[in-house]
Amino acid sequence: RLSCIRNNVWLACCGVVSAGLAVLSSFGLMLFCGVPFVVTVANAPFLILGVGVDDMFIMIASWEQSSRKKEKSSVKSLLAETYSEAALSVTITTLTDVLAFFIGTWTAFPSVRSFCLYTGTAFVFCYVYTMTFFGAVLVLNHKREEGNRHWLTCMRVAVDKDQAENSCLYNACCIGSCSRQSSEPEGEHPMSIFFKKYYGPFVTNKWIKLLLVLLYGAYLGGSIYGCTQIREGIDLRNLANDDSYVIPYYDDDEKYFSTYGPRVMVVITERVDYWNETVRHGIESCAQNLE
């Protein structure tokens, strides 16, 4: 928006800061508890940032809708209405993410287990900061707009009709609107119109609902069958860089030695008299039996 009052740059920045605080809190807690930090954990902040920004947009959209429905309501009632609309969606999203990553801690791979612990804990902190820190930022931003204060300096902006005759850039930066005419109420978003007038009636048609149920049943059946075909394991080549020297080694190992099966090694921890011919024959016989 070309408005020095309704511009929400700081609000968006605080949403990103909220995700960053979640990452710092979770990493600090896991390191304090002695959970190993592996290289794959470095990818977790990007996941948290994506979920945190998504939660931020949900909160802002709910706040804007509540503000339009209750223009003269108190800040407390606006925030309560916002939480009642957005908290359910944010909570369900967080629960599914946390459950998925904490289930991943059952894996036998220590690196994957550490990654799931760090990321799952970060999602919990992201939810807490969204419900507390970002909610407070929404209230402060609302008070700034109500006080007619500039988005950058937070200084009060004077509205003068005589000054509105200045340039468009001056109006946008110093008065609050590039338009010199009185502001009109915002219209409904085209995407909202599409879902309300076209997509909604289309989906609620009885034949479409039957088709969707059948498609979902087919999807569910395919998913269950796919779960039964999953085999635990990992290709070690996927853990190395594409230009790593390890890749040709694994390629040659699979090409020339895959037909022989896995290597079997016998470790004798006790002292052995290798000078004794009988002992040597016994070791050889043991190795042949294993082969």
PDB file of C-alpha atoms in Angstrom:
ATOM      1  CA  ARG A   1       0.000   0.000   0.000  1.00  0.00           C
ATOM      2  CA  LEU A   2       1.208   3.502  -0.807  1.00  0.00           C
ATOM      3  CA  SER A   3       0.530   4.736   2.701  1.00  0.00           C
ATOM      4  CA  CYS A   4       3.025   5.785   5.322  1.00  0.00           C
ATOM      5  CA  ILE A   5       0.537   4.776   8.014  1.00  0.00           C
ATOM      6  CA  ARG A   6      -0.960   1.482   6.812  1.00  0.00           C
ATOM      7  CA  ASN A   7       2.356   0.133   5.558  1.00  0.00           C
ATOM      8  CA  ASN A   8       3.167  -3.029   7.532  1.00  0.00           C
ATOM      9  CA  VAL A   9       6.861  -3.489   6.800  1.00  0.00           C
ATOM     10  CA  TRP A  10       7.798  -3.685  10.475  1.00  0.00           C
ATOM     11  CA  LEU A  11       4.985  -6.147  11.076  1.00  0.00           C
ATOM     12  CA  ALA A  12       6.377  -8.477   8.408  1.00  0.00           C
ATOM     13  CA  CYS A  13       9.897  -8.102   9.792  1.00  0.00           C
ATOM     14  CA  CYS A  14       8.665  -9.027  13.264  1.00  0.00           C
ATOM     15  CA  GLY A  15       7.087 -12.166  11.789  1.00  0.00           C
ATOM     16  CA  VAL A  16      10.484 -13.195  10.447  1.00  0.00           C
ATOM     17  CA  VAL A  17      12.089 -12.297  13.787  1.00  0.00           C
ATOM     18  CA  SER A  18       9.547 -14.545  15.513  1.00  0.00           C
ATOM     19  CA  ALA A  19      10.700 -17.498  13.394  1.00  0.00           C
ATOM     20  CA  GLY A  20      14.325 -16.604  14.117  1.00  0.00           C
ATOM     21  CA  LEU A  21      13.665 -16.545  17.853  1.00  0.00           C
ATOM     22  CA  ALA A  22      12.101 -19.992  17.566  1.00  0.00           C
ATOM     23  CA  VAL A  23      15.228 -21.326  15.850  1.00  0.00           C
ATOM     24  CA  LEU A  24      17.550 -19.804  18.452  1.00  0.00           C
ATOM     25  CA  SER A  25      15.451 -21.075  21.354  1.00  0.00           C
ATOM     26  CA  SER A  26      15.166 -24.618  20.024  1.00  0.00           C
ATOM     27  CA  PHE A  27      18.836 -24.878  19.072  1.00  0.00           C
ATOM     28  CA  GLY A  28      19.878 -23.517  22.459  1.00  0.00           C
ATOM     29  CA  LEU A  29      17.646 -25.981  24.307  1.00  0.00           C
ATOM     30  CA  MET A  30      18.838 -28.970  22.275  1.00  0.00           C
ATOM     31  CA  LEU A  31      22.504 -28.037  22.688  1.00  0.00           C
ATOM     32  CA  PHE A  32      21.940 -27.537  26.417  1.00  0.00           C
ATOM     33  CA  CYS A  33      20.411 -31.025  26.596  1.00  0.00           C
ATOM     34  CA  GLY A  34      23.416 -32.478  24.770  1.00  0.00           C
ATOM     35  CA  VAL A  35      21.712 -33.417  21.496  1.00  0.00           C
ATOM     36  CA  PRO A  36      24.425 -33.679  18.789  1.00  0.00           C
ATOM     37  CA  PHE A  37      24.443 -30.950  16.148  1.00  0.00           C
ATOM     38  CA  VAL A  38      24.895 -32.491  12.690  1.00  0.00           C
ATOM     39  CA  VAL A  39      25.192 -30.886   9.275  1.00  0.00           C
ATOM     40  CA  THR A  40      21.605 -31.710   8.273  1.00  0.00           C
ATOM     41  CA  VAL A  41      20.307 -29.601  11.174  1.00  0.00           C
ATOM     42  CA  ALA A  42      21.551 -26.503   9.321  1.00  0.00           C
ATOM     43  CA  ASN A  43      18.585 -26.915   6.944  1.00  0.00           C
ATOM     44  CA  ALA A  44      16.033 -26.653   9.762  1.00  0.00           C
ATOM     45  CA  PRO A  45      15.911 -22.802   9.918  1.00  0.00           C
ATOM     46  CA  PHE A  46      14.567 -22.653   6.365  1.00  0.00           C
ATOM     47  CA  LEU A  47      11.683 -24.974   7.277  1.00  0.00           C
ATOM     48  CA  ILE A  48      10.906 -22.941  10.392  1.00  0.00           C
ATOM     49  CA  LEU A  49      11.024 -19.705   8.419  1.00  0.00           C
ATOM     50  CA  GLY A  50       8.510 -21.029   5.896  1.00  0.00           C
ATOM     51  CA  VAL A  51       6.073 -22.195   8.571  1.00  0.00           C
ATOM     52  CA  GLY A  52       6.568 -19.037  10.632  1.00  0.00           C
ATOM     53  CA  VAL A  53       5.856 -16.738   7.690  1.00  0.00           C
ATOM     54  CA  ASP A  54       2.781 -18.799   6.808  1.00  0.00           C
ATOM     55  CA  ASP A  55       1.486 -18.445  10.375  1.00  0.00           C
ATOM     56  CA  MET A  56       2.214 -14.731  10.195  1.00  0.00           C
ATOM     57  CA  PHE A  57       0.066 -14.293   7.079  1.00  0.00           C
ATOM     58  CA  ILE A  58      -2.771 -16.255   8.689  1.00  0.00           C
ATOM     59  CA  MET A  59      -2.653 -14.027  11.765  1.00  0.00           C
ATOM     60  CA  ILE A  60      -2.539 -10.806   9.732  1.00  0.00           C
ATOM     61  CA  ALA A  61      -5.415 -11.910   7.486  1.00  0.00           C
ATOM     62  CA  SER A  62      -7.546 -12.796  10.518  1.00  0.00           C
ATOM     63  CA  TRP A  63      -6.713  -9.458  12.136  1.00  0.00           C
ATOM     64  CA  GLU A  64      -7.706  -7.532   9.017  1.00  0.00           C
ATOM     65  CA  GLN A  65     -11.009  -9.411   8.774  1.00  0.00           C
ATOM     66  CA  SER A  66     -11.741  -8.818  12.450  1.00  0.00           C
ATOM     67  CA  SER A  67     -10.914  -5.126  12.079  1.00  0.00           C
ATOM     68  CA  ARG A  68     -13.328  -4.741   9.180  1.00  0.00           C
ATOM     69  CA  LYS A  69     -16.125  -6.535  11.035  1.00  0.00           C
ATOM     70  CA  LYS A  70     -15.596  -4.672  14.302  1.00  0.00           C
ATOM     71  CA  GLU A  71     -14.285  -1.255  13.396  1.00  0.00           C
ATOM     72  CA  LYS A  72     -14.990   0.352  16.782  1.00  0.00           C
ATOM     73  CA  SER A  73     -14.238  -2.623  19.011  1.00  0.00           C
ATOM     74  CA  SER A  74     -11.566  -2.615  21.671  1.00  0.00           C
ATOM     75  CA  VAL A  75      -8.111  -4.004  21.022  1.00  0.00           C
ATOM     76  CA  LYS A  76      -8.788  -6.881  23.419  1.00  0.00           C
ATOM     77  CA  SER A  77     -11.877  -8.002  21.496  1.00  0.00           C
ATOM     78  CA  LEU A  78     -10.051  -7.655  18.164  1.00  0.00           C
ATOM     79  CA  LEU A  79      -7.200  -9.834  19.375  1.00  0.00           C
ATOM     80  CA  ALA A  80      -9.633 -12.381  20.806  1.00  0.00           C
ATOM     81  CA  GLU A  81     -11.484 -12.519  17.487  1.00  0.00           C
ATOM     82  CA  THR A  82      -8.180 -12.911  15.638  1.00  0.00           C
ATOM     83  CA  TYR A  83      -7.089 -15.811  17.829  1.00  0.00           C
ATOM     84  CA  SER A  84     -10.481 -17.491  17.503  1.00  0.00           C
ATOM     85  CA  GLU A  85     -10.154 -17.402  13.710  1.00  0.00           C
ATOM     86  CA  ALA A  86      -6.440 -18.101  13.243  1.00  0.00           C
ATOM     87  CA  ALA A  87      -5.410 -20.174  16.257  1.00  0.00           C
ATOM     88  CA  LEU A  88      -7.214 -23.315  15.087  1.00  0.00           C
ATOM     89  CA  SER A  89      -5.485 -23.341  11.697  1.00  0.00           C
ATOM     90  CA  VAL A  90      -2.076 -22.545  13.181  1.00  0.00           C
ATOM     91  CA  THR A  91      -2.495 -25.163  15.922  1.00  0.00           C
ATOM     92  CA  ILE A  92      -3.476 -27.965  13.540  1.00  0.00           C
ATOM     93  CA  THR A  93      -0.571 -27.139  11.224  1.00  0.00           C
ATOM     94  CA  THR A  94       1.877 -27.116  14.119  1.00  0.00           C
ATOM     95  CA  LEU A  95       0.563 -30.367  15.589  1.00  0.00           C
ATOM     96  CA  THR A  96       0.930 -32.237  12.297  1.00  0.00           C
ATOM     97  CA  ASP A  97       4.455 -30.892  11.757  1.00  0.00           C
ATOM     98  CA  VAL A  98       5.585 -31.646  15.300  1.00  0.00           C
ATOM     99  CA  LEU A  99       4.066 -35.135  15.214  1.00  0.00           C
ATOM    100  CA  ALA A 100       5.729 -35.925  11.885  1.00  0.00           C
ATOM    101  CA  PHE A 101       9.184 -34.878  13.058  1.00  0.00           C
ATOM    102  CA  PHE A 102       8.951 -36.490  16.489  1.00  0.00           C
ATOM    103  CA  ILE A 103       7.937 -39.769  14.837  1.00  0.00           C
ATOM    104  CA  GLY A 104      11.120 -39.386  12.801  1.00  0.00           C
ATOM    105  CA  THR A 105      13.154 -39.591  16.018  1.00  0.00           C
ATOM    106  CA  TRP A 106      12.455 -43.347  16.080  1.00  0.00           C
ATOM    107  CA  THR A 107      14.789 -43.882  13.139  1.00  0.00           C
ATOM    108  CA  ALA A 108      18.010 -45.829  13.545  1.00  0.00           C
ATOM    109  CA  PHE A 109      20.111 -43.107  11.899  1.00  0.00           C
ATOM    110  CA  PRO A 110      21.563 -40.736  14.525  1.00  0.00           C
ATOM    111  CA  SER A 111      21.872 -37.817  12.083  1.00  0.00           C
ATOM    112  CA  VAL A 112      18.209 -38.053  11.084  1.00  0.00           C
ATOM    113  CA  ARG A 113      17.203 -38.401  14.724  1.00  0.00           C
ATOM    114  CA  SER A 114      19.062 -35.215  15.648  1.00  0.00           C
ATOM    115  CA  PHE A 115      17.536 -33.349  12.709  1.00  0.00           C
ATOM    116  CA  CYS A 116      14.020 -34.387  13.725  1.00  0.00           C
ATOM    117  CA  LEU A 117      14.605 -33.412  17.356  1.00  0.00           C
ATOM    118  CA  TYR A 118      15.920 -29.963  16.471  1.00  0.00           C
ATOM    119  CA  THR A 119      13.215 -29.267  13.887  1.00  0.00           C
ATOM    120  CA  GLY A 120      10.293 -30.618  15.919  1.00  0.00           C
ATOM    121  CA  THR A 121      11.313 -28.553  18.939  1.00  0.00           C
ATOM    122  CA  ALA A 122      11.712 -25.491  16.727  1.00  0.00           C
ATOM    123  CA  PHE A 123       8.128 -25.914  15.479  1.00  0.00           C
ATOM    124  CA  VAL A 124       6.900 -25.903  19.086  1.00  0.00           C
ATOM    125  CA  PHE A 125       8.774 -22.679  19.828  1.00  0.00           C
ATOM    126  CA  CYS A 126       7.540 -21.166  16.553  1.00  0.00           C
ATOM    127  CA  TYR A 127       3.961 -21.803  17.656  1.00  0.00           C
ATOM    128  CA  VAL A 128       4.588 -20.290  21.090  1.00  0.00           C
ATOM    129  CA  TYR A 129       6.176 -17.144  19.660  1.00  0.00           C
ATOM    130  CA  THR A 130       3.414 -16.744  17.080  1.00  0.00           C
ATOM    131  CA  MET A 131       0.721 -16.946  19.754  1.00  0.00           C
ATOM    132  CA  THR A 132       2.525 -14.584  22.152  1.00  0.00           C
ATOM    133  CA  PHE A 133       5.184 -12.377  20.584  1.00  0.00           C
ATOM    134  CA  PHE A 134       3.514 -11.811  17.227  1.00  0.00           C
ATOM    135  CA  GLY A 135       0.110 -11.241  18.815  1.00  0.00           C
ATOM    136  CA  ALA A 136       1.633  -8.437  20.885  1.00  0.00           C
ATOM    137  CA  VAL A 137       3.215  -6.974  17.745  1.00  0.00           C
ATOM    138  CA  LEU A 138      -0.205  -6.948  16.054  1.00  0.00           C
ATOM    139  CA  VAL A 139      -1.613  -4.899  18.931  1.00  0.00           C
ATOM    140  CA  LEU A 140       1.283  -2.431  18.866  1.00  0.00           C
ATOM    141  CA  ASN A 141       0.954  -2.018  15.104  1.00  0.00           C
ATOM    142  CA  HIS A 142      -2.786  -1.412  15.492  1.00  0.00           C
ATOM    143  CA  LYS A 143      -2.146   1.291  18.085  1.00  0.00           C
ATOM    144  CA  ARG A 144       0.376   2.903  15.745  1.00  0.00           C
ATOM    145  CA  GLU A 145      -2.200   3.032  12.951  1.00  0.00           C
ATOM    146  CA  GLU A 146      -4.864   4.357  15.309  1.00  0.00           C
ATOM    147  CA  GLY A 147      -2.467   7.095  16.397  1.00  0.00           C
ATOM    148  CA  ASN A 148      -1.825   8.046  12.756  1.00  0.00           C
ATOM    149  CA  ARG A 149       1.911   7.408  13.111  1.00  0.00           C
ATOM    150  CA  HIS A 150       4.498   6.864  10.389  1.00  0.00           C
ATOM    151  CA  TRP A 151       5.430   3.223   9.719  1.00  0.00           C
ATOM    152  CA  LEU A 152       9.202   3.905   9.827  1.00  0.00           C
ATOM    153  CA  THR A 153       9.717   6.641  12.400  1.00  0.00           C
ATOM    154  CA  CYS A 154       6.516   6.110  14.447  1.00  0.00           C
ATOM    155  CA  MET A 155       6.127   9.904  14.480  1.00  0.00           C
ATOM    156  CA  ARG A 156       2.625  11.314  14.279  1.00  0.00           C
ATOM    157  CA  VAL A 157       1.639  12.264  10.714  1.00  0.00           C
ATOM    158  CA  ALA A 158      -0.465  15.398  10.344  1.00  0.00           C
ATOM    159  CA  VAL A 159      -3.298  15.213   7.813  1.00  0.00           C
ATOM    160  CA  ASP A 160      -3.899  18.548   6.125  1.00  0.00           C
ATOM    161  CA  LYS A 161      -6.099  19.025   3.076  1.00  0.00           C
ATOM    162  CA  ASP A 162      -3.919  21.902   1.896  1.00  0.00           C
ATOM    163  CA  GLN A 163      -0.835  19.700   1.975  1.00  0.00           C
ATOM    164  CA  ALA A 164      -2.680  17.049  -0.013  1.00  0.00           C
ATOM    165  CA  GLU A 165      -2.289  19.215  -3.079  1.00  0.00           C
ATOM    166  CA  ASN A 166       1.449  18.531  -3.143  1.00  0.00           C
ATOM    167  CA  SER A 167       3.148  15.839  -5.196  1.00  0.00           C
ATOM    168  CA  CYS A 168       2.071  12.207  -5.123  1.00  0.00           C
ATOM    169  CA  LEU A 169       5.410  11.176  -3.577  1.00  0.00           C
ATOM    170  CA  TYR A 170       4.986  13.723  -0.777  1.00  0.00           C
ATOM    171  CA  ASN A 171       1.471  12.480  -0.093  1.00  0.00           C
ATOM    172  CA  ALA A 172       2.618   8.854   0.062  1.00  0.00           C
ATOM    173  CA  CYS A 173       5.587   9.499   2.354  1.00  0.00           C
ATOM    174  CA  CYS A 174       4.332  12.284   4.583  1.00  0.00           C
ATOM    175  CA  ILE A 175       0.527  12.248   4.588  1.00  0.00           C
ATOM    176  CA  GLY A 176      -0.459   8.647   4.135  1.00  0.00           C
ATOM    177  CA  SER A 177      -1.940   8.197   0.684  1.00  0.00           C
ATOM    178  CA  CYS A 178      -0.852   8.758  -2.896  1.00  0.00           C
ATOM    179  CA  SER A 179      -4.434   9.482  -3.881  1.00  0.00           C
ATOM    180  CA  ARG A 180      -5.635  13.046  -3.365  1.00  0.00           C
ATOM    181  CA  GLN A 181      -9.234  11.957  -3.218  1.00  0.00           C
ATOM    182  CA  SER A 182     -11.051  10.604  -0.208  1.00  0.00           C
ATOM    183  CA  SER A 183     -10.281   6.968   0.440  1.00  0.00           C
ATOM    184  CA  GLU A 184     -12.896   4.393  -0.491  1.00  0.00           C
ATOM    185  CA  PRO A 185     -13.561   1.111   1.306  1.00  0.00           C
ATOM    186  CA  GLU A 186     -11.499  -1.763  -0.010  1.00  0.00           C
ATOM    187  CA  GLY A 187     -13.270  -4.161  -2.330  1.00  0.00           C
ATOM    188  CA  GLU A 188     -13.285  -7.911  -1.993  1.00  0.00           C
ATOM    189  CA  HIS A 189     -10.234  -9.705  -3.309  1.00  0.00           C
ATOM    190  CA  PRO A 190     -10.727 -11.405  -6.723  1.00  0.00           C
ATOM    191  CA  MET A 191      -9.536 -14.734  -5.340  1.00  0.00           C
ATOM    192  CA  SER A 192     -12.107 -14.540  -2.544  1.00  0.00           C
ATOM    193  CA  ILE A 193     -14.798 -13.851  -5.141  1.00  0.00           C
ATOM    194  CA  PHE A 194     -13.676 -16.869  -7.188  1.00  0.00           C
ATOM    195  CA  PHE A 195     -13.826 -19.293  -4.261  1.00  0.00           C
ATOM    196  CA  LYS A 196     -17.122 -17.905  -2.974  1.00  0.00           C
ATOM    197  CA  LYS A 197     -19.055 -17.632  -6.238  1.00  0.00           C
ATOM    198  CA  TYR A 198     -17.556 -20.368  -8.410  1.00  0.00           C
ATOM    199  CA  TYR A 199     -15.398 -22.895  -6.585  1.00  0.00           C
ATOM    200  CA  GLY A 200     -17.648 -23.272  -3.533  1.00  0.00           C
ATOM    201  CA  PRO A 201     -20.864 -24.050  -5.472  1.00  0.00           C
ATOM    202  CA  PHE A 202     -18.908 -26.357  -7.786  1.00  0.00           C
ATOM    203  CA  VAL A 203     -17.492 -28.452  -4.927  1.00  0.00           C
ATOM    204  CA  THR A 204     -20.816 -28.647  -3.061  1.00  0.00           C
ATOM    205  CA  ASN A 205     -22.566 -30.227  -6.050  1.00  0.00           C
ATOM    206  CA  LYS A 206     -23.699 -33.744  -5.063  1.00  0.00           C
ATOM    207  CA  TRP A 207     -22.057 -35.456  -8.051  1.00  0.00           C
ATOM    208  CA  ILE A 208     -18.797 -33.601  -7.470  1.00  0.00           C
ATOM    209  CA  LYS A 209     -18.881 -34.579  -3.798  1.00  0.00           C
ATOM    210  CA  LEU A 210     -19.360 -38.218  -4.778  1.00  0.00           C
ATOM    211  CA  LEU A 211     -16.454 -37.973  -7.210  1.00  0.00           C
ATOM    212  CA  LEU A 212     -14.246 -36.401  -4.545  1.00  0.00           C
ATOM    213  CA  VAL A 213     -15.080 -39.178  -2.087  1.00  0.00           C
ATOM    214  CA  LEU A 214     -14.161 -41.812  -4.678  1.00  0.00           C
ATOM    215  CA  LEU A 215     -10.921 -40.034  -5.527  1.00  0.00           C
ATOM    216  CA  TYR A 216     -10.030 -39.751  -1.867  1.00  0.00           C
ATOM    217  CA  GLY A 217     -10.776 -43.454  -1.372  1.00  0.00           C
ATOM    218  CA  ALA A 218      -8.468 -44.314  -4.273  1.00  0.00           C
ATOM    219  CA  TYR A 219      -5.794 -42.030  -2.865  1.00  0.00           C
ATOM    220  CA  LEU A 220      -6.135 -43.583   0.592  1.00  0.00           C
ATOM    221  CA  GLY A 221      -5.918 -47.106  -0.820  1.00  0.00           C
ATOM    222  CA  GLY A 222      -2.842 -46.237  -2.855  1.00  0.00           C
ATOM    223  CA  SER A 223      -1.217 -44.636   0.173  1.00  0.00           C
ATOM    224  CA  ILE A 224      -1.815 -47.692   2.344  1.00  0.00           C
ATOM    225  CA  TYR A 225      -0.417 -49.974  -0.358  1.00  0.00           C
ATOM    226  CA  GLY A 226       2.605 -47.721  -0.750  1.00  0.00           C
ATOM    227  CA  CYS A 227       3.258 -47.836   2.996  1.00  0.00           C
ATOM    228  CA  THR A 228       3.375 -51.632   2.854  1.00  0.00           C
ATOM    229  CA  GLN A 229       6.046 -51.462   0.131  1.00  0.00           C
ATOM    230  CA  ILE A 230       8.409 -49.151   2.007  1.00  0.00           C
ATOM    231  CA  ARG A 231      11.773 -50.670   2.799  1.00  0.00           C
ATOM    232  CA  GLU A 232      14.080 -49.174   5.395  1.00  0.00           C
ATOM    233  CA  GLY A 233      17.462 -48.167   4.095  1.00  0.00           C
ATOM    234  CA  ILE A 234      19.391 -45.337   2.536  1.00  0.00           C
ATOM    235  CA  ASP A 235      21.682 -44.932  -0.432  1.00  0.00           C
ATOM    236  CA  LEU A 236      24.957 -43.653   0.978  1.00  0.00           C
ATOM    237  CA  ARG A 237      25.606 -41.755  -2.241  1.00  0.00           C
ATOM    238  CA  ASN A 238      22.747 -39.418  -1.365  1.00  0.00           C
ATOM    239  CA  LEU A 239      24.632 -38.285   1.733  1.00  0.00           C
ATOM    240  CA  ALA A 240      27.597 -36.958  -0.259  1.00  0.00           C
ATOM    241  CA  ASN A 241      27.979 -33.997  -2.599  1.00  0.00           C
ATOM    242  CA  ASP A 242      27.564 -34.601  -6.313  1.00  0.00           C
ATOM    243  CA  ASP A 243      31.232 -33.779  -6.952  1.00  0.00           C
ATOM    244  CA  SER A 244      32.560 -35.805  -4.026  1.00  0.00           C
ATOM    245  CA  TYR A 245      35.156 -38.531  -4.560  1.00  0.00           C
ATOM    246  CA  VAL A 246      32.886 -40.872  -2.604  1.00  0.00           C
ATOM    247  CA  ILE A 247      30.370 -41.101  -5.464  1.00  0.00           C
ATOM    248  CA  PRO A 248      32.718 -42.914  -7.929  1.00  0.00           C
ATOM    249  CA  TYR A 249      33.792 -45.249  -5.125  1.00  0.00           C
ATOM    250  CA  TYR A 250      30.218 -46.343  -4.414  1.00  0.00           C
ATOM    251  CA  ASP A 251      29.500 -46.616  -8.158  1.00  0.00           C
ATOM    252  CA  ASP A 252      32.479 -48.934  -8.702  1.00  0.00           C
ATOM    253  CA  ASP A 253      31.650 -50.899  -5.567  1.00  0.00           C
ATOM    254  CA  GLU A 254      28.134 -51.533  -6.830  1.00  0.00           C
ATOM    255  CA  LYS A 255      29.344 -52.316 -10.364  1.00  0.00           C
ATOM    256  CA  TYR A 256      32.109 -54.799  -9.534  1.00  0.00           C
ATOM    257  CA  PHE A 257      31.309 -56.194  -6.081  1.00  0.00           C
ATOM    258  CA  SER A 258      27.516 -56.067  -5.689  1.00  0.00           C
ATOM    259  CA  THR A 259      27.157 -59.696  -6.878  1.00  0.00           C
ATOM    260  CA  TYR A 260      29.265 -60.949  -3.965  1.00  0.00           C
ATOM    261  CA  GLY A 261      26.961 -59.613  -1.285  1.00  0.00           C
ATOM    262  CA  PRO A 262      28.002 -57.752   1.838  1.00  0.00           C
ATOM    263  CA  ARG A 263      31.484 -58.206   3.237  1.00  0.00           C
ATOM    264  CA  VAL A 264      31.713 -60.432   6.294  1.00  0.00           C
ATOM    265  CA  MET A 265      34.531 -59.889   8.778  1.00  0.00           C
ATOM    266  CA  VAL A 266      35.437 -62.069  11.740  1.00  0.00           C
ATOM    267  CA  VAL A 267      37.092 -60.360  14.688  1.00  0.00           C
ATOM    268  CA  ILE A 268      38.848 -62.502  17.277  1.00  0.00           C
ATOM    269  CA  THR A 269      39.197 -60.550  20.492  1.00  0.00           C
ATOM    270  CA  GLU A 270      41.127 -63.211  22.398  1.00  0.00           C
ATOM    271  CA  ARG A 271      44.792 -64.083  22.129  1.00  0.00           C
ATOM    272  CA  VAL A 272      45.429 -66.727  19.436  1.00  0.00           C
ATOM    273  CA  ASP A 273      48.474 -68.938  18.936  1.00  0.00           C
ATOM    274  CA  TYR A 274      48.898 -68.505  15.214  1.00  0.00           C
ATOM    275  CA  TRP A 275      52.041 -70.650  15.278  1.00  0.00           C
ATOM    276  CA  ASN A 276      49.829 -73.647  16.084  1.00  0.00           C
ATOM    277  CA  GLU A 277      48.764 -75.338  12.854  1.00  0.00           C
ATOM    278  CA  THR A 278      45.617 -76.746  14.450  1.00  0.00           C
ATOM    279  CA  VAL A 279      44.489 -73.251  15.465  1.00  0.00           C
ATOM    280  CA  ARG A 280      45.082 -71.934  11.960  1.00  0.00           C
ATOM    281  CA  HIS A 281      43.021 -74.756  10.470  1.00  0.00           C
ATOM    282  CA  GLY A 282      40.237 -73.996  12.953  1.00  0.00           C
ATOM    283  CA  ILE A 283      40.153 -70.329  11.925  1.00  0.00           C
ATOM    284  CA  GLU A 284      40.138 -71.272   8.253  1.00  0.00           C
ATOM    285  CA  SER A 285      37.305 -73.739   8.837  1.00  0.00           C
ATOM    286  CA  CYS A 286      35.294 -71.057  10.664  1.00  0.00           C
ATOM    287  CA  ALA A 287      35.747 -68.607   7.791  1.00  0.00           C
ATOM    288  CA  GLN A 288      34.668 -71.247   5.245  1.00  0.00           C
ATOM    289  CA  ASN A 289      31.561 -72.064   7.253  1.00  0.00           C
ATOM    290  CA  LEU A 290      30.595 -68.368   7.315  1.00  0.00           C
ATOM    291  CA  GLU A 291      31.068 -68.143   3.554  1.00  0.00           C
TER     292      GLU A 291
END
